[in-house]
Structures are given as structure tokens and as C-alpha cells.
């Protein structure tokens, strides 16, 4: 009887999924079971229009569908909610056909109305979504329109190189629409951390089951999801996915070594060694692939040009100051001491594994305290006070606060190495790690007058294979233009000439189709950034992925990379036991 009931349920699911998305996993899995991972920070929100930090987006990405993305096997465009597309008008128009039969978790159909509404909200400067740059091209809007209930049209003002990659969150219009019509503030208040899980309507593979701040976040399989495996079985396979929220990266390691989490990426050589020792001793049934790649993420120190203190705001705008700080960055020690010898120096903004665009031929302000002292002297800091810190003619101490996210021991070590070297050179750096979400708030939330209340922050960005998707960082009105942030999606009040050039290059790169010319543009972009240092890059850690043997649907060693990670799709990951 039980078998008949199961088969009957699958048949009904097949009828409901008229056009399922077929996910090709590394193997056919089995339904049920759970996945356990860990995070060193709570999410800040479940609202995709508000989220800017990975602690939130890592969760949200499982809630909401997108039109297209990259195939994890070929890195070519692949349909998600879109089943197909047609390019017209010499590339200026793309018609996307939507997957019929796809539903939200409350049973309502996902339609063109949801897509067009979501595009409208993402593009709204008053909302200032982190995806807004994907809806503006060289200052002109990309126009999204409804053709019919299951067809949408995108009209681009210029050719757009990644036009077929539309990976922004699509939300249910019947939930978000009424709030949006009352104003952006009402919309931004939706899906906050206090929202009961049953009220969070989703269209992705998982939905929120429970959340206990500082302890855990549990996702459960969305039974209305519109995906199958290659044999027509519904996915996601997993019943549950638990994110254990822990204090720091040491606790993350302890959870993995204890067999309490299933997937892990060791951030440094010491932790790699501990995992290897446990596996070789037969005390952990798992695998680790040391130095499999260099991470796509970039880490950097950013100084606040919109500082409330006019003296600091002016100082941080001086390229001589930023070059002096770069010369105080001992990247060799950062790799050897903080990363256990694994990793590479980072000098420019494009991720090292992205070989089609990355260049190492850029200005490098290498560790050189003597040169740093010369540059600081040129800025007026020639003498030291009785405490050994540099002062100018007016007696002002060369001093600033530096923060990074508490619990990320790799960043904490890198920040401490920098602070120690700065102190030796006479620069007073008041270093203090703080909560990650507070760090993000300080970085991304200017006051009405445009000022922000931090001096310097060591943080990182996730990176990726398409530079055009980092326009939210590099274009003048970008939501993550972190060194010189505008208010409400506007340009900063005061900009430097190199910022204008970067803005121009990013627009050119996005609207140039020839691969060789695109590379030339992004090489020039990297050179301008490396020369002017709006972000001062530290080091790129090695990618050291590990897993327990109880989890299936993962890539083999030779398939794993920093770009695609440990598995092709979360939908096809499964528990073997």
C-alpha cells in the first residue's frame, strides 16, 4: 500500500509539473534526509530587495526563482524559470518563455506578472536593490514588458554582453505588490527576521521551516517546486537543510571534525591539516581537496570617503595615503601566518580563477614601510609624538579605526597583521572586530547627509565569472560603491576623475560583445583600480573543500572548482543514509 501511495503522489506531481525544470545531477539520488552546514553570522533579512550580505543571500537564493543562470557544467546560459529565449533586433531584444505549471508555495501560478513586477522593483532607485545595476545600461533603463501570461520581453538600449543571464530574484507580486504600492518602506519591511515562516511564500526549492537567532536556521523542501531529476523524480531530494549558526570559524571546524556538519571549506592550511589528520586516522568519514583552486572571493580594506570627520574624509581621498596603506600590507605574512601558506596575493578586482578577464599585469604597491613613510611625509606626517605615532604640523595624530567581522578568524588575523605593521610605521590603527550585520550596516547605510560612521573596514565580495555583474560596486551610483557611497541610488556628491573613468569602463565592458575587446576593457579597468586603490586588496585564500561521505550528488575531485563549488545544483544533493 505504501508503494502505491508513493507512486500515486509522484504521478500527481508529474501532472502538476507540465514543464518541469530538469536538473542534471552528478548521479540520480534519493528523496529524504538532511544536509547540515554552518554559518558564522545570522541573516539580516529574508527580503531580496534589502539583502546585500551573503549571510542573507545564501538563504534567499533558495527561496526565489530567476529566469536564467549559468550551467555548472559548461558555464553557458541555462534556463531556470525561463524554458527558452529568442534573440531579436540584433541582440537588443530578448523574448523569454516562462515555465508553465510553476507555482508559488501558496499554490498560485508563477507568471509574467511576477517577473515584470520584480523587474520594476529592482530597478526602482528608491528601493535601491542590490540588483539595480542589472536594470540600467549606460544610464538608460532596460525595459521589461509582458507579452502574455507566460512570455516576457526585455528591450536593451544597447547591446548587453550578459543579456542571457538574468539571475535576479523573482518574487510573488500578490504578496509584495500591495506593500510596494504603499511605498518602498513598506516593501522593505516585508520578510524580515520576525516574519512567521508560514507567511514567507517562496518559489524556490526550499522554504523556511524555523529560525532561532544565534542557533540555527532550518529550511524544508518546497513541495510545490517545479523541478525534477533526469528520471522525472521531484527535486529537491533533501527534506531539510540546517544552517548551524556558530561563533567563529574555529567552531565551524569543530562541528565538521565532530561529524556534525556535512560540507566545509577550510579557510587556511592549519585547518586543512586538522581535517586531513582526522580523516587519515579513520575518525572522520569524509574527504578534503587541499588547494583545489583559488577562491573567487576578494578581500580588501576600504576607507570611508564619506566620513563624518572632515579631516579623515579628506585624508582617505588622497591616493598617496591609500598607497602608503598598501605598502604597509605584508601579504607574504598574511599568506604564511593567516592562511597557513595557502593562497595568493590579490592586486586587482577580478577574481584570479576568471582567466578570460583576469590580469596580473597591474601596479603592485608591495610591502615597503620605507616607501609608506615617504608618502605619509608628503602628506604632512613627518614627525612622531611621545607615543611613537605620526602627527602633522597641527599635532593631529595619524589615527583611524579598523573593523572586520567577528568570528572570521582569517580576516581577524589579516587585520591584526596590517594593524601591527601600521603601528610600527607610526600609524595608530584601533582594530576591533564587530558583528557582521553591524559591519554591513555601517558600510551600506549612509545618513541623509551622505556621511557614514566608520573609518576603515576589512571585508570581501563573493566574485564571479562575469565582471558586468559587479557594476553595483564600480559604477558611481552602485549600491556597493563602498568607499564613496551615494544616497538612495544617486551618485556621490564628490567624485574623483578615476572613479568617472572606472564607471565609463564598466559601462563599456557590459555593452561590448567582442570577447577580445571586452578583455581589453576589463584589463584597463583592473589597471585603473590597482593604480588608485579605492579598495586595497589583501590576499586570495585557497579553496579547500571538504565533505562527509554521507552526502551524495557532489562533484568529484577533478570537477570541483571555486567557480562552481562542490555540487552542480542544491536540488540534486542528497543524503545517502
Coordinates of C-alpha atoms in Angstrom, one line a residue:
X1 CA 0.0 0.0 0.0
X2 CA 2.8 2.4 0.9
X3 CA 4.4 1.9 -2.5
X4 CA 1.2 2.5 -4.3
X5 CA 0.7 5.8 -2.3
X6 CA 4.2 7.0 -3.2
X7 CA 3.7 6.2 -6.9
X8 CA 0.4 7.9 -6.9
X9 CA 1.9 11.0 -5.3
X10 CA 4.6 11.1 -8.0
X11 CA 2.0 10.7 -10.8
X12 CA 0.1 13.7 -9.4
X13 CA 3.3 15.7 -9.1
X14 CA 4.0 14.9 -12.8
X15 CA 0.6 16.1 -13.8
X16 CA 1.1 19.4 -11.9
X17 CA 4.5 20.0 -13.4
X18 CA 3.6 20.5 -17.1
X19 CA 7.0 22.0 -17.9
X20 CA 9.4 20.9 -15.1
X21 CA 12.9 22.1 -15.0
X22 CA 15.2 19.0 -15.3
X23 CA 18.2 19.2 -13.1
X24 CA 21.1 17.0 -14.2
X25 CA 23.0 15.9 -11.1
X26 CA 26.2 14.0 -10.8
X27 CA 24.1 10.9 -10.1
X28 CA 20.4 10.1 -9.5
X29 CA 19.8 10.5 -5.8
X30 CA 17.0 9.5 -3.4
X31 CA 14.5 11.6 -1.6
X32 CA 14.6 12.4 2.1
X33 CA 17.3 13.1 4.7
X34 CA 19.0 16.3 5.6
X35 CA 22.0 18.4 4.9
X36 CA 23.9 20.2 7.7
X37 CA 26.1 23.2 7.1
X38 CA 27.3 26.1 9.3
X39 CA 27.5 29.9 9.2
X40 CA 29.3 32.4 11.4
X41 CA 26.5 35.0 11.0
X42 CA 22.8 35.3 11.2
X43 CA 20.9 36.5 8.2
X44 CA 19.9 40.2 8.2
X45 CA 16.7 39.7 6.2
X46 CA 14.8 37.3 4.0
X47 CA 13.8 40.1 1.6
X48 CA 15.8 40.0 -1.7
X49 CA 15.3 43.8 -2.3
X50 CA 17.1 44.5 1.0
X51 CA 19.8 41.9 1.2
X52 CA 23.4 42.9 0.4
X53 CA 25.3 40.3 2.5
X54 CA 26.0 36.7 1.9
X55 CA 24.5 35.7 5.4
X56 CA 21.2 36.7 3.9
X57 CA 21.6 36.0 0.1
X58 CA 22.8 32.4 0.8
X59 CA 19.4 31.7 2.3
X60 CA 17.3 33.9 0.0
X61 CA 18.7 32.2 -3.2
X62 CA 16.8 29.1 -2.2
X63 CA 13.5 31.0 -1.9
X64 CA 13.0 32.8 -5.1
X65 CA 13.3 31.7 -8.8
X66 CA 15.3 33.5 -11.5
X67 CA 14.9 33.4 -15.3
X68 CA 18.3 32.1 -16.3
X69 CA 21.7 31.3 -14.9
X70 CA 25.0 29.6 -15.8
X71 CA 25.2 25.8 -16.4
X72 CA 27.6 24.5 -13.7
X73 CA 29.0 22.1 -16.4
X74 CA 29.6 24.4 -19.3
X75 CA 29.3 27.9 -17.8
X76 CA 26.9 28.8 -20.6
X77 CA 23.4 30.3 -20.1
X78 CA 20.9 27.9 -18.8
X79 CA 17.1 28.3 -18.3
X80 CA 15.6 28.3 -14.9
X81 CA 12.1 29.8 -14.7
X82 CA 12.6 30.5 -18.4
X83 CA 12.3 27.4 -20.7
X84 CA 13.7 29.1 -23.8
X85 CA 14.6 32.5 -25.3
X86 CA 14.7 34.2 -28.7
X87 CA 17.1 37.0 -29.5
X88 CA 15.8 39.6 -31.9
X89 CA 16.7 43.1 -33.2
X90 CA 20.4 42.5 -33.5
X91 CA 20.6 41.5 -29.8
X92 CA 18.7 44.4 -28.4
X93 CA 15.6 42.3 -27.7
X94 CA 15.2 39.0 -25.9
X95 CA 11.9 37.1 -25.6
X96 CA 11.8 34.7 -22.6
X97 CA 9.3 31.9 -22.5
X98 CA 8.3 31.0 -18.9
X99 CA 7.8 27.6 -17.4
X100 CA 4.1 26.8 -17.4
X101 CA 2.9 24.9 -14.3
X102 CA 5.4 26.5 -11.9
X103 CA 3.7 27.6 -8.7
X104 CA 4.4 29.6 -5.6
X105 CA 4.3 27.7 -2.3
X106 CA 0.8 29.0 -1.6
X107 CA -0.4 27.4 -4.8
X108 CA -0.7 30.5 -7.0
X109 CA 0.9 30.3 -10.5
X110 CA 4.2 32.0 -11.2
X111 CA 3.5 34.2 -14.2
X112 CA 4.8 37.1 -16.3
X113 CA 3.1 39.5 -13.8
X114 CA 5.6 38.3 -11.1
X115 CA 8.6 38.8 -13.5
X116 CA 7.6 42.3 -14.6
X117 CA 6.7 43.4 -11.1
X118 CA 10.1 42.1 -9.7
X119 CA 12.0 43.9 -12.5
X120 CA 10.2 47.1 -11.8
X121 CA 11.0 47.0 -8.1
X122 CA 14.7 46.0 -8.6
X123 CA 15.1 49.0 -11.0
X124 CA 13.5 51.5 -8.6
X125 CA 16.2 53.8 -7.2
X126 CA 14.1 54.4 -4.1
X127 CA 14.2 50.7 -3.3
X128 CA 17.9 50.6 -4.2
X129 CA 18.0 46.8 -4.6
X130 CA 21.5 45.3 -4.8
X131 CA 20.5 44.1 -8.3
X132 CA 19.5 47.5 -9.6
X133 CA 22.6 47.9 -11.8
X134 CA 21.3 44.9 -13.8
X135 CA 18.3 47.0 -15.0
X136 CA 20.3 50.1 -16.0
X137 CA 22.6 50.1 -19.0
X138 CA 24.8 53.1 -19.6
X139 CA 22.4 55.3 -17.7
X140 CA 19.3 54.1 -19.7
X141 CA 16.7 51.6 -18.4
X142 CA 16.3 48.1 -19.7
X143 CA 12.6 47.9 -20.5
X144 CA 10.8 44.7 -19.4
X145 CA 7.2 44.1 -20.7
X146 CA 4.6 41.3 -20.6
X147 CA 3.8 39.7 -23.9
X148 CA 1.3 37.2 -22.5
X149 CA 0.9 35.2 -19.2
X150 CA 4.0 33.1 -19.9
X151 CA 6.1 35.3 -22.1
X152 CA 8.2 38.4 -21.1
X153 CA 10.3 40.7 -23.3
X154 CA 13.5 42.6 -22.4
X155 CA 14.5 45.6 -24.6
X156 CA 18.0 46.7 -24.1
X157 CA 19.1 50.3 -25.0
X158 CA 22.4 49.0 -26.2
X159 CA 23.9 45.5 -26.8
X160 CA 24.4 43.8 -23.4
X161 CA 27.1 41.1 -23.2
X162 CA 25.4 39.0 -20.4
X163 CA 21.9 39.6 -21.7
X164 CA 21.0 35.9 -21.4
X165 CA 22.0 35.7 -17.7
X166 CA 19.1 37.1 -15.7
X167 CA 19.7 35.8 -12.2
X168 CA 17.8 38.3 -10.1
X169 CA 15.2 37.2 -7.6
X170 CA 11.6 37.0 -8.9
X171 CA 9.1 37.5 -6.1
X172 CA 5.3 36.9 -5.8
X173 CA 3.5 40.0 -6.9
X174 CA 0.4 39.1 -4.9
X175 CA 2.5 39.3 -1.7
X176 CA 4.9 42.2 -2.5
X177 CA 2.7 44.3 -4.8
X178 CA 0.3 45.7 -2.2
X179 CA 3.2 46.7 0.1
X180 CA 5.1 48.3 -2.8
X181 CA 2.1 50.4 -3.8
X182 CA 2.1 51.8 -0.3
X183 CA 5.8 52.9 -0.7
X184 CA 9.3 51.4 -0.7
X185 CA 9.5 51.4 3.1
X186 CA 6.5 49.1 3.3
X187 CA 8.0 46.7 0.8
X188 CA 11.4 46.7 2.5
X189 CA 9.7 45.8 5.8
X190 CA 8.4 42.5 4.3
X191 CA 10.1 39.2 5.0
X192 CA 12.1 40.4 8.0
X193 CA 13.5 38.0 10.5
X194 CA 10.4 38.2 12.7
X195 CA 8.1 37.1 9.9
X196 CA 6.5 33.7 10.7
X197 CA 7.8 31.0 8.4
X198 CA 4.3 30.1 7.2
X199 CA 3.9 33.7 5.8
X200 CA 7.0 33.5 3.6
X201 CA 5.8 32.5 0.2
X202 CA 8.5 31.1 -2.0
X203 CA 9.1 29.7 -5.5
X204 CA 12.5 28.1 -5.0
X205 CA 13.5 24.6 -3.9
X206 CA 13.3 25.3 -0.1
X207 CA 11.1 27.2 2.3
X208 CA 11.7 28.5 5.8
X209 CA 10.9 26.0 8.5
X210 CA 12.3 27.6 11.6
X211 CA 14.8 30.2 12.7
X212 CA 16.4 30.7 16.1
X213 CA 18.7 33.6 16.2
X214 CA 22.3 32.7 17.1
X215 CA 21.5 29.0 17.0
X216 CA 20.1 27.6 13.7
X217 CA 18.1 28.2 10.6
X218 CA 16.2 25.3 9.1
X219 CA 14.9 25.1 5.5
X220 CA 12.5 22.4 4.4
X221 CA 11.7 21.1 0.9
X222 CA 9.1 23.1 -1.0
X223 CA 6.6 20.6 -2.2
X224 CA 5.3 23.0 -4.8
X225 CA 8.7 23.3 -6.5
X226 CA 8.8 22.8 -10.2
X227 CA 12.0 20.7 -10.7
X228 CA 12.7 17.1 -11.4
X229 CA 15.8 15.0 -11.9
X230 CA 16.6 13.2 -15.2
X231 CA 14.2 10.4 -14.4
X232 CA 11.3 12.6 -13.6
X233 CA 11.6 12.4 -9.8
X234 CA 10.7 15.6 -8.0
X235 CA 13.6 17.6 -6.5
X236 CA 14.9 18.9 -4.2
X237 CA 15.8 15.5 -2.8
X238 CA 16.6 16.8 0.7
X239 CA 13.8 17.1 3.2
X240 CA 15.8 19.5 5.4
X241 CA 18.8 21.8 5.3
X242 CA 20.0 23.1 8.6
X243 CA 22.3 26.1 8.9
X244 CA 24.0 25.9 12.3
X245 CA 24.9 29.4 13.4
X246 CA 28.3 29.3 15.3
X247 CA 30.5 31.9 16.9
X248 CA 33.5 31.7 14.6
X249 CA 35.5 29.7 12.0
X250 CA 37.1 27.7 14.8
X251 CA 33.6 26.5 15.8
X252 CA 32.9 25.7 12.2
X253 CA 35.9 23.5 12.1
X254 CA 35.0 21.7 15.3
X255 CA 31.5 21.0 14.0
X256 CA 32.9 19.4 10.9
X257 CA 35.6 17.4 12.7
X258 CA 32.9 16.1 15.0
X259 CA 30.8 14.9 12.1
X260 CA 28.0 17.5 12.9
X261 CA 28.1 19.3 9.6
X262 CA 28.4 17.8 6.1
X263 CA 30.1 20.4 3.9
X264 CA 33.0 22.6 4.8
X265 CA 35.7 24.8 3.2
X266 CA 38.8 25.1 5.2
X267 CA 40.0 28.7 5.2
X268 CA 43.7 28.1 6.0
X269 CA 46.4 25.5 6.0
X270 CA 46.2 24.7 9.7
X271 CA 42.5 23.7 9.4
X272 CA 43.3 21.7 6.3
X273 CA 45.9 19.8 8.3
X274 CA 43.4 19.1 11.1
X275 CA 40.8 17.7 8.7
X276 CA 43.4 15.6 6.9
X277 CA 44.7 14.2 10.2
X278 CA 41.2 13.2 11.3
X279 CA 40.3 11.5 8.0
X280 CA 43.7 9.6 7.9
X281 CA 43.2 8.4 11.4
X282 CA 39.8 6.9 10.4
X283 CA 38.0 9.2 12.8
X284 CA 36.1 11.1 10.1
X285 CA 34.4 9.5 7.1
X286 CA 35.0 12.2 4.6
X287 CA 37.3 13.8 2.0
X288 CA 39.1 17.1 1.6
X289 CA 40.7 18.5 -1.5
X290 CA 43.5 20.9 -0.4
X291 CA 44.4 23.8 -2.6
X292 CA 41.8 22.7 -5.2
X293 CA 41.6 26.3 -6.5
X294 CA 41.9 29.9 -5.5
X295 CA 38.7 31.4 -4.1
X296 CA 36.6 33.7 -6.4
X297 CA 36.0 36.0 -3.4
X298 CA 38.1 39.1 -2.9
X299 CA 39.2 40.6 0.4
X300 CA 40.1 44.2 0.9
X301 CA 40.3 47.2 3.2
X302 CA 38.0 50.1 2.3
X303 CA 38.4 53.6 3.7
X304 CA 35.3 55.8 4.1
X305 CA 35.5 58.9 2.0
X306 CA 32.1 60.0 3.4
X307 CA 33.5 60.1 6.9
X308 CA 31.7 62.3 9.5
X309 CA 35.1 63.7 10.4
X310 CA 36.1 66.1 7.5
X311 CA 39.8 65.6 8.3
X312 CA 39.6 61.9 7.8
X313 CA 37.3 62.2 4.8
X314 CA 39.9 64.3 3.0
X315 CA 42.8 62.1 4.1
X316 CA 41.2 59.0 2.8
X317 CA 40.6 60.6 -0.6
X318 CA 44.3 61.1 -1.0
X319 CA 45.8 58.4 -3.3
X320 CA 49.2 58.9 -1.5
X321 CA 47.5 57.8 1.7
X322 CA 46.0 54.7 0.2
X323 CA 49.2 53.8 -1.5
X324 CA 51.0 54.2 1.8
X325 CA 48.5 51.9 3.5
X326 CA 49.0 49.3 0.6
X327 CA 52.8 49.5 1.3
X328 CA 52.1 48.5 4.9
X329 CA 50.3 45.4 3.9
X330 CA 52.6 42.4 4.4
X331 CA 50.9 40.0 2.1
X332 CA 53.6 37.3 2.4
X333 CA 52.9 37.2 6.2
X334 CA 49.2 37.2 5.6
X335 CA 49.6 34.1 3.4
X336 CA 52.1 32.3 5.6
X337 CA 50.7 33.2 9.1
X338 CA 47.0 33.8 8.5
X339 CA 46.4 31.3 5.7
X340 CA 48.9 28.6 6.6
X341 CA 50.9 29.1 3.3
X342 CA 47.9 28.5 1.0
X343 CA 46.7 31.3 -1.2
X344 CA 47.9 34.1 -3.4
X345 CA 48.3 37.9 -3.2
X346 CA 45.4 39.8 -4.7
X347 CA 46.2 43.0 -6.6
X348 CA 43.1 43.7 -8.6
X349 CA 39.3 43.4 -8.5
X350 CA 38.6 40.5 -10.9
X351 CA 38.8 37.0 -9.3
X352 CA 42.0 35.1 -10.0
X353 CA 40.2 32.0 -11.4
X354 CA 38.4 34.0 -14.0
X355 CA 41.1 33.6 -16.6
X356 CA 39.3 35.1 -19.6
X357 CA 39.4 38.6 -17.9
X358 CA 41.9 38.5 -15.0
X359 CA 45.4 40.1 -15.4
X360 CA 48.3 40.2 -13.0
X361 CA 49.9 42.9 -15.1
X362 CA 48.9 45.8 -12.8
X363 CA 50.5 48.2 -10.4
X364 CA 51.6 46.5 -7.2
X365 CA 52.3 48.5 -4.1
X366 CA 54.2 45.8 -2.4
X367 CA 55.2 45.7 1.3
X368 CA 57.6 48.6 1.8
X369 CA 57.3 50.5 5.1
X370 CA 60.1 52.9 4.0
X371 CA 58.1 54.0 0.9
X372 CA 55.0 54.2 3.1
X373 CA 56.8 56.6 5.4
X374 CA 57.9 58.8 2.4
X375 CA 54.3 59.0 1.1
X376 CA 52.9 59.9 4.5
X377 CA 55.6 62.6 4.9
X378 CA 54.5 64.1 1.7
X379 CA 51.0 64.3 3.2
X380 CA 52.5 66.2 6.2
X381 CA 53.1 63.4 8.7
X382 CA 56.8 63.8 9.2
X383 CA 57.3 63.6 13.0
X384 CA 56.2 61.2 15.8
X385 CA 54.8 62.1 19.2
X386 CA 55.9 60.7 22.5
X387 CA 53.8 57.6 21.9
X388 CA 55.5 56.9 18.6
X389 CA 52.6 57.9 16.3
X390 CA 52.9 60.2 13.4
X391 CA 51.5 63.7 13.7
X392 CA 51.1 66.6 11.3
X393 CA 52.1 70.2 11.8
X394 CA 48.8 70.9 13.6
X395 CA 49.5 68.0 16.0
X396 CA 46.8 65.7 14.6
X397 CA 47.7 62.0 15.1
X398 CA 47.5 59.7 12.1
X399 CA 44.8 57.5 13.5
X400 CA 41.8 55.5 12.3
X401 CA 39.5 52.7 13.4
X402 CA 39.5 49.4 11.6
X403 CA 36.8 46.8 11.8
X404 CA 36.2 43.4 10.4
X405 CA 33.5 40.7 11.0
X406 CA 33.9 39.0 14.4
X407 CA 34.3 35.2 14.1
X408 CA 36.0 35.2 10.8
X409 CA 39.4 34.3 12.1
X410 CA 41.1 34.6 8.7
X411 CA 40.1 38.2 8.4
X412 CA 40.8 38.9 12.0
X413 CA 44.4 37.6 11.6
X414 CA 44.9 39.6 8.4
X415 CA 43.5 42.8 10.0
X416 CA 45.8 42.2 13.0
X417 CA 48.9 41.8 10.8
X418 CA 48.0 45.0 9.0
X419 CA 47.4 46.9 12.3
X420 CA 50.7 45.7 13.7
X421 CA 52.7 46.8 10.7
X422 CA 50.9 50.1 10.7
X423 CA 51.8 50.7 14.3
X424 CA 55.5 50.0 13.6
X425 CA 55.3 52.8 10.9
X426 CA 53.7 55.2 13.3
X427 CA 50.1 54.8 12.2
X428 CA 47.6 54.3 15.1
X429 CA 45.1 51.7 14.0
X430 CA 42.4 51.0 16.5
X431 CA 41.4 47.5 15.4
X432 CA 38.2 45.9 16.7
X433 CA 36.1 43.0 15.2
X434 CA 32.4 43.5 15.3
X435 CA 29.2 41.7 14.3
X436 CA 29.0 41.0 10.6
X437 CA 25.5 42.5 10.1
X438 CA 26.5 45.7 12.0
X439 CA 29.6 45.8 9.8
X440 CA 27.3 45.7 6.7
X441 CA 25.0 48.3 8.1
X442 CA 27.9 50.8 8.7
X443 CA 29.2 50.1 5.2
X444 CA 26.0 50.4 3.2
X445 CA 23.7 52.8 5.2
X446 CA 24.7 56.4 4.7
X447 CA 22.9 59.1 6.7
X448 CA 20.6 61.6 5.0
X449 CA 23.6 64.0 4.7
X450 CA 25.6 61.2 2.9
X451 CA 28.1 60.6 5.8
X452 CA 28.7 57.1 7.3
X453 CA 30.0 56.2 10.7
X454 CA 33.1 54.1 10.1
X455 CA 36.8 54.8 9.2
X456 CA 38.0 51.5 7.6
X457 CA 36.6 48.1 7.2
X458 CA 38.2 44.8 6.1
X459 CA 35.6 42.8 4.2
X460 CA 35.1 40.9 1.0
X461 CA 32.9 40.3 -2.1
X462 CA 31.9 36.9 -3.5
X463 CA 33.3 37.5 -7.0
X464 CA 32.1 35.6 -10.1
X465 CA 32.8 34.9 -13.7
X466 CA 31.0 38.0 -15.3
X467 CA 32.6 41.4 -14.5
X468 CA 29.4 43.2 -15.7
X469 CA 27.6 41.9 -12.6
X470 CA 30.0 43.9 -10.4
X471 CA 28.7 47.2 -11.7
X472 CA 26.8 47.7 -8.4
X473 CA 30.3 48.1 -6.9
X474 CA 32.1 50.1 -9.6
X475 CA 29.5 52.4 -11.2
X476 CA 29.1 55.7 -9.5
X477 CA 25.6 55.1 -8.2
X478 CA 26.2 51.4 -7.3
X479 CA 24.7 50.1 -4.1
X480 CA 28.1 48.8 -3.1
X481 CA 30.3 51.7 -4.2
X482 CA 31.6 51.3 -0.7
X483 CA 34.4 53.9 -0.5
X484 CA 32.3 56.8 -1.8
X485 CA 28.6 55.9 -1.4
X486 CA 25.8 58.0 -2.8
X487 CA 22.4 58.2 -1.1
X488 CA 19.3 56.4 -2.4
X489 CA 20.9 55.2 -5.6
X490 CA 22.3 58.6 -6.5
X491 CA 25.9 59.4 -7.5
X492 CA 28.2 60.6 -4.6
X493 CA 28.3 64.3 -4.1
X494 CA 32.0 64.5 -4.8
X495 CA 33.8 62.1 -7.2
X496 CA 37.4 61.7 -8.4
X497 CA 38.3 61.5 -12.0
X498 CA 39.5 57.9 -11.8
X499 CA 36.0 56.9 -10.5
X500 CA 34.4 58.5 -13.6
X501 CA 36.8 56.5 -15.8
X502 CA 36.0 53.3 -13.9
X503 CA 32.3 54.0 -14.4
X504 CA 32.9 54.5 -18.1
X505 CA 34.9 51.3 -18.5
X506 CA 32.3 49.2 -16.6
X507 CA 29.6 50.5 -18.9
X508 CA 31.8 49.8 -22.0
X509 CA 32.6 46.3 -20.8
X510 CA 28.9 45.5 -20.3
X511 CA 27.9 46.8 -23.7
X512 CA 30.8 45.3 -25.8
X513 CA 30.1 41.9 -27.4
X514 CA 33.5 41.0 -28.9
X515 CA 35.4 38.8 -26.3
X516 CA 38.8 40.2 -27.2
X517 CA 37.7 43.8 -26.9
X518 CA 35.9 43.0 -23.6
X519 CA 39.1 41.6 -22.2
X520 CA 41.0 44.8 -23.2
X521 CA 38.4 46.9 -21.4
X522 CA 38.5 44.9 -18.2
X523 CA 42.3 44.7 -18.2
X524 CA 42.3 48.5 -18.3
X525 CA 39.7 48.6 -15.6
X526 CA 41.9 46.4 -13.4
X527 CA 44.9 48.7 -14.0
X528 CA 43.0 51.8 -13.0
X529 CA 41.7 50.2 -9.8
X530 CA 45.2 48.9 -8.9
X531 CA 46.7 52.3 -9.5
X532 CA 44.2 54.3 -7.5
X533 CA 43.2 51.7 -4.8
X534 CA 39.7 52.6 -3.9
X535 CA 39.8 49.1 -2.4
X536 CA 43.1 47.9 -1.1
X537 CA 43.2 44.2 -1.8
X538 CA 44.8 41.7 0.7
X539 CA 45.2 38.1 -0.3
X540 CA 43.1 35.4 -2.0
X541 CA 42.7 32.3 0.1
X542 CA 43.0 28.8 -1.4
X543 CA 39.7 26.9 -2.0
X544 CA 39.9 23.8 0.2
X545 CA 36.6 22.0 0.0
X546 CA 35.7 19.1 2.3
X547 CA 32.7 16.8 2.7
X548 CA 31.4 13.8 4.6
X549 CA 30.8 10.6 2.7
X550 CA 27.2 10.5 3.8
X551 CA 26.3 13.2 1.2
X552 CA 25.8 12.4 -2.5
X553 CA 25.3 14.4 -5.6
X554 CA 28.6 16.1 -5.2
X555 CA 31.4 16.8 -7.8
X556 CA 34.4 14.5 -8.0
X557 CA 37.8 16.0 -7.1
X558 CA 38.6 16.9 -10.7
X559 CA 35.3 18.7 -11.2
X560 CA 35.4 20.8 -8.1
X561 CA 36.4 24.5 -8.6
X562 CA 35.9 27.8 -6.8
X563 CA 33.5 28.9 -9.5
X564 CA 31.0 26.0 -9.3
X565 CA 31.7 24.8 -5.8
X566 CA 31.1 21.2 -4.5
X567 CA 27.9 20.4 -6.4
X568 CA 26.1 21.4 -9.6
X569 CA 22.7 22.1 -8.0
X570 CA 21.4 22.0 -4.5
X571 CA 18.3 20.4 -5.9
X572 CA 20.3 17.2 -6.7
X573 CA 22.3 16.9 -3.4
X574 CA 21.1 14.0 -1.3
X575 CA 21.7 12.2 1.9
X576 CA 22.9 8.6 1.4
X577 CA 21.9 7.4 4.9

